[in-house]
Short mmCIF file of C-alpha atoms in Angstrom, two decimals:
data_model
loop_
_atom_site.label_atom_id
_atom_site.label_comp_id
_atom_site.label_asym_id
_atom_site.label_seq_id
_atom_site.Cartn_x
_atom_site.Cartn_y
_atom_site.Cartn_z
CA MET A 1 10.05 21.16 1.09
CA VAL A 2 11.12 18.12 4.02
CA VAL A 3 14.09 19.22 6.22
CA LEU A 4 15.22 16.95 8.64
CA ASN A 5 18.25 17.87 10.48
CA LYS A 6 17.46 16.24 13.73
CA ILE A 7 15.90 12.57 13.80
CA TYR A 8 15.01 12.40 17.83
CA THR A 9 13.19 15.53 19.03
CA LYS A 10 11.66 13.83 22.31
CA THR A 11 8.46 15.53 21.91
CA GLY A 12 7.17 11.64 21.12
CA ASP A 13 8.13 10.48 24.74
CA ASP A 14 4.76 11.18 26.25
CA GLY A 15 3.60 8.37 23.89
CA THR A 16 2.16 11.09 21.02
CA THR A 17 3.24 12.78 17.54
CA ALA A 18 2.07 15.20 15.31
CA LEU A 19 -0.13 15.29 12.29
CA GLY A 20 0.33 17.42 9.94
CA SER A 21 -2.15 19.57 10.95
CA GLY A 22 0.22 20.25 14.02
CA GLU A 23 -2.46 18.66 16.40
CA ARG A 24 -1.07 15.73 18.84
CA ARG A 25 -2.64 12.41 18.89
CA ARG A 26 -1.66 9.52 20.72
CA LYS A 27 0.53 6.84 18.93
CA SER A 28 -2.13 4.26 19.23
CA ASP A 29 -4.66 6.80 17.66
CA LEU A 30 -6.42 4.98 14.67
CA ARG A 31 -5.22 7.59 12.01
CA ILE A 32 -1.76 6.94 13.28
CA GLU A 33 -2.27 2.94 12.84
CA ALA A 34 -3.46 3.58 9.51
CA TYR A 35 -0.57 5.72 7.90
CA GLY A 36 1.98 3.59 10.17
CA THR A 37 0.50 0.75 8.19
CA VAL A 38 0.71 2.42 4.99
CA ASP A 39 4.39 3.13 5.97
CA GLU A 40 4.98 -0.63 6.41
CA THR A 41 3.55 -1.59 2.94
CA ASN A 42 5.99 0.65 1.42
CA SER A 43 9.05 -1.15 3.30
CA VAL A 44 7.60 -4.48 2.40
CA VAL A 45 7.68 -2.70 -1.75
CA GLY A 46 11.30 -2.20 -0.80
CA LEU A 47 12.17 -5.79 -0.17
CA ILE A 48 10.54 -7.00 -3.45
CA ARG A 49 12.30 -4.25 -5.33
CA LEU A 50 15.45 -6.21 -4.61
CA GLN A 51 14.54 -9.11 -6.32
CA THR A 52 12.87 -6.95 -8.87
CA GLY A 53 15.25 -4.57 -10.29
CA GLN A 54 16.90 -6.29 -12.89
CA SER A 55 14.84 -9.06 -13.25
CA ALA A 56 11.59 -7.37 -13.75
CA PRO A 57 12.13 -3.94 -14.63
CA GLU A 58 9.04 -3.29 -15.83
CA VAL A 59 7.67 -4.23 -12.33
CA ASP A 60 10.13 -2.45 -10.38
CA GLN A 61 9.33 0.77 -12.16
CA SER A 62 5.42 0.47 -11.12
CA LEU A 63 6.87 -0.30 -7.34
CA GLY A 64 8.96 2.79 -7.57
CA ARG A 65 6.04 5.08 -8.25
CA ILE A 66 4.03 3.04 -5.95
CA GLN A 67 6.66 3.68 -2.96
CA ASN A 68 6.04 7.53 -3.53
CA ASP A 69 2.33 7.17 -3.87
CA LEU A 70 2.42 5.47 -0.55
CA PHE A 71 4.44 8.73 1.11
CA ASP A 72 1.36 10.87 -0.58
CA LEU A 73 -0.92 8.49 0.96
CA GLY A 74 0.43 8.77 4.24
CA ALA A 75 1.00 12.69 4.08
CA ASP A 76 -2.81 12.77 3.31
CA LEU A 77 -3.69 10.31 6.16
CA ALA A 78 -1.70 12.63 8.41
CA THR A 79 -3.44 15.48 7.83
CA PRO A 80 -7.34 15.15 8.73
CA GLU A 81 -9.53 16.69 6.60
CA THR A 82 -10.98 19.52 8.77
CA GLY A 83 -11.80 22.15 6.13
CA GLU A 84 -9.86 24.65 7.97
CA ASP A 85 -6.73 26.68 6.75
CA LEU A 86 -3.56 25.34 7.42
CA GLY A 87 -1.63 27.89 5.29
CA TYR A 88 -0.70 25.22 2.68
CA GLU A 89 -2.28 23.09 0.31
CA PRO A 90 -2.34 19.37 1.94
CA LEU A 91 -1.01 16.17 -0.17
CA ARG A 92 -3.80 14.16 -1.32
CA ILE A 93 -4.02 11.08 -3.31
CA THR A 94 -5.99 11.86 -6.57
CA ASP A 95 -8.01 9.65 -8.95
CA ALA A 96 -5.43 10.02 -11.72
CA GLN A 97 -2.99 8.08 -9.01
CA VAL A 98 -5.80 5.51 -8.57
CA THR A 99 -6.72 5.25 -12.46
CA ALA A 100 -2.46 4.84 -12.90
CA ILE A 101 -2.74 1.78 -10.81
CA GLU A 102 -5.26 0.47 -12.40
CA GLN A 103 -3.77 1.00 -15.77
CA ALA A 104 -0.58 -1.15 -14.66
CA ILE A 105 -2.80 -3.86 -13.56
CA ASP A 106 -4.07 -3.85 -16.62
CA VAL A 107 -1.21 -4.29 -18.50
CA LEU A 108 0.38 -7.12 -16.56
CA ASN A 109 -3.46 -9.06 -16.08
CA ALA A 110 -3.68 -8.91 -20.08
CA GLU A 111 -0.19 -11.51 -20.01
CA LEU A 112 -1.99 -14.00 -17.42
CA LYS A 113 -4.28 -17.27 -17.93
CA PRO A 114 -7.71 -16.65 -16.07
CA LEU A 115 -7.50 -18.59 -12.81
CA ARG A 116 -9.20 -21.69 -11.95
CA SER A 117 -8.08 -21.81 -8.51
CA PHE A 118 -7.31 -19.59 -5.30
CA VAL A 119 -3.45 -18.79 -5.13
CA LEU A 120 -1.33 -19.67 -2.45
CA PRO A 121 1.45 -16.90 -1.62
CA GLY A 122 4.71 -18.72 -2.87
CA GLY A 123 6.25 -19.41 -6.39
CA SER A 124 9.40 -17.00 -6.68
CA PRO A 125 10.54 -15.02 -4.03
CA ALA A 126 9.39 -11.87 -5.36
CA ALA A 127 5.90 -13.03 -5.96
CA ALA A 128 6.02 -14.13 -2.00
CA TYR A 129 6.90 -10.82 -1.07
CA LEU A 130 4.13 -9.39 -3.26
CA HIS A 131 1.94 -11.40 -1.59
CA LEU A 132 3.30 -10.01 2.10
CA ALA A 133 2.70 -6.44 0.74
CA ARG A 134 -0.86 -7.70 -0.72
CA THR A 135 -1.63 -8.47 2.76
CA VAL A 136 -0.48 -5.61 5.14
CA SER A 137 -1.71 -3.14 2.24
CA ARG A 138 -5.11 -4.93 2.77
CA ARG A 139 -4.37 -4.33 7.06
CA ALA A 140 -3.81 -0.91 5.92
CA GLU A 141 -7.36 -0.59 3.92
CA ARG A 142 -8.71 -1.73 6.69
CA LEU A 143 -7.51 0.49 9.58
CA MET A 144 -8.74 3.29 6.52
CA VAL A 145 -11.82 1.96 6.40
CA GLU A 146 -12.46 1.81 9.86
CA LEU A 147 -11.11 5.41 10.26
CA ALA A 148 -13.51 6.63 7.53
CA ALA A 149 -16.50 5.40 9.51
CA ARG A 150 -15.08 8.03 12.43
CA GLU A 151 -13.51 10.43 10.65
CA GLN A 152 -13.62 12.49 7.26
CA ILE A 153 -10.61 10.97 4.56
CA ASN A 154 -10.15 11.60 0.97
CA PRO A 155 -12.29 8.70 -0.56
CA ALA A 156 -9.40 8.42 -3.30
CA ALA A 157 -6.84 7.44 -0.44
CA VAL A 158 -9.52 4.32 -0.17
CA ARG A 159 -9.73 3.50 -3.66
CA TYR A 160 -5.80 3.47 -3.90
CA MET A 161 -5.25 1.12 -1.26
CA ASN A 162 -8.28 -1.12 -2.57
CA ARG A 163 -6.55 -1.35 -5.94
CA LEU A 164 -2.81 -1.59 -4.93
CA SER A 165 -3.73 -4.88 -3.20
CA ASP A 166 -5.18 -5.56 -6.29
CA TYR A 167 -2.03 -4.52 -7.97
CA PHE A 168 0.18 -6.85 -5.73
CA PHE A 169 -1.56 -10.03 -6.69
CA VAL A 170 -1.43 -9.49 -10.19
CA ALA A 171 1.93 -8.62 -10.09
CA SER A 172 2.96 -11.74 -8.13
CA ARG A 173 1.11 -13.72 -10.45
CA TYR A 174 3.24 -11.93 -13.38
CA LEU A 175 6.45 -12.51 -11.86
CA ASN A 176 5.53 -16.44 -11.07
CA GLU A 177 6.50 -16.88 -14.93
CA LYS A 178 3.10 -15.79 -15.82
CA GLY A 179 1.05 -17.40 -13.71
CA GLU A 180 3.01 -21.05 -14.74
CA GLN A 181 5.06 -20.92 -11.33
CA ASP A 182 1.70 -20.09 -9.22
CA VAL A 183 0.98 -22.62 -6.42
CA LEU A 184 -2.28 -23.34 -6.54
CA TRP A 185 -4.78 -23.94 -3.29
CA VAL A 186 -6.29 -27.27 -3.62
CA PRO A 187 -9.12 -27.62 -1.33
CA GLY A 188 -9.50 -30.43 0.96
CA GLN A 189 -6.09 -32.04 0.04
CA ASN A 190 -5.02 -32.70 3.36
CA ARG A 191 -8.42 -34.41 4.67
#
């Protein structure tokens, strides 16, 4: 249970923050960068949902689930896998969450024609924001992969972020009139 009575604590004034384990790390630490970028991804999803609420309820419902999953992912990353007893069961991304996002991708992708070119970010406002979310989530994934090379992290968390950027891409096409409004790359067009 989360209880936030006071928002500022002044404990981070020295440039550190607490992990779920109680350990303090510099705010520039790779683990903090990783879950901070997951949080940034979630903020972009909030912007997307301003566009999808009424117009695309099937996508909006998935995005709501994704926002909750991203908080789970942040909690996962904020609690290092040390093997020590923390006095509670740390929240971890599960394979079921990865499978759910794969299924959401498959549902949307089934209504899209195959691509014959790369897609440029654009089309509808929601699609453009989905491309922004895709690129921010890819940055989070890169940070997580780098973190995994240095510290143990949940492999399902990395898989989830990998699938998430795929979901954002497919959803962007779906919201571009099922690909009809996609802005396609034309190689060498401006030479």
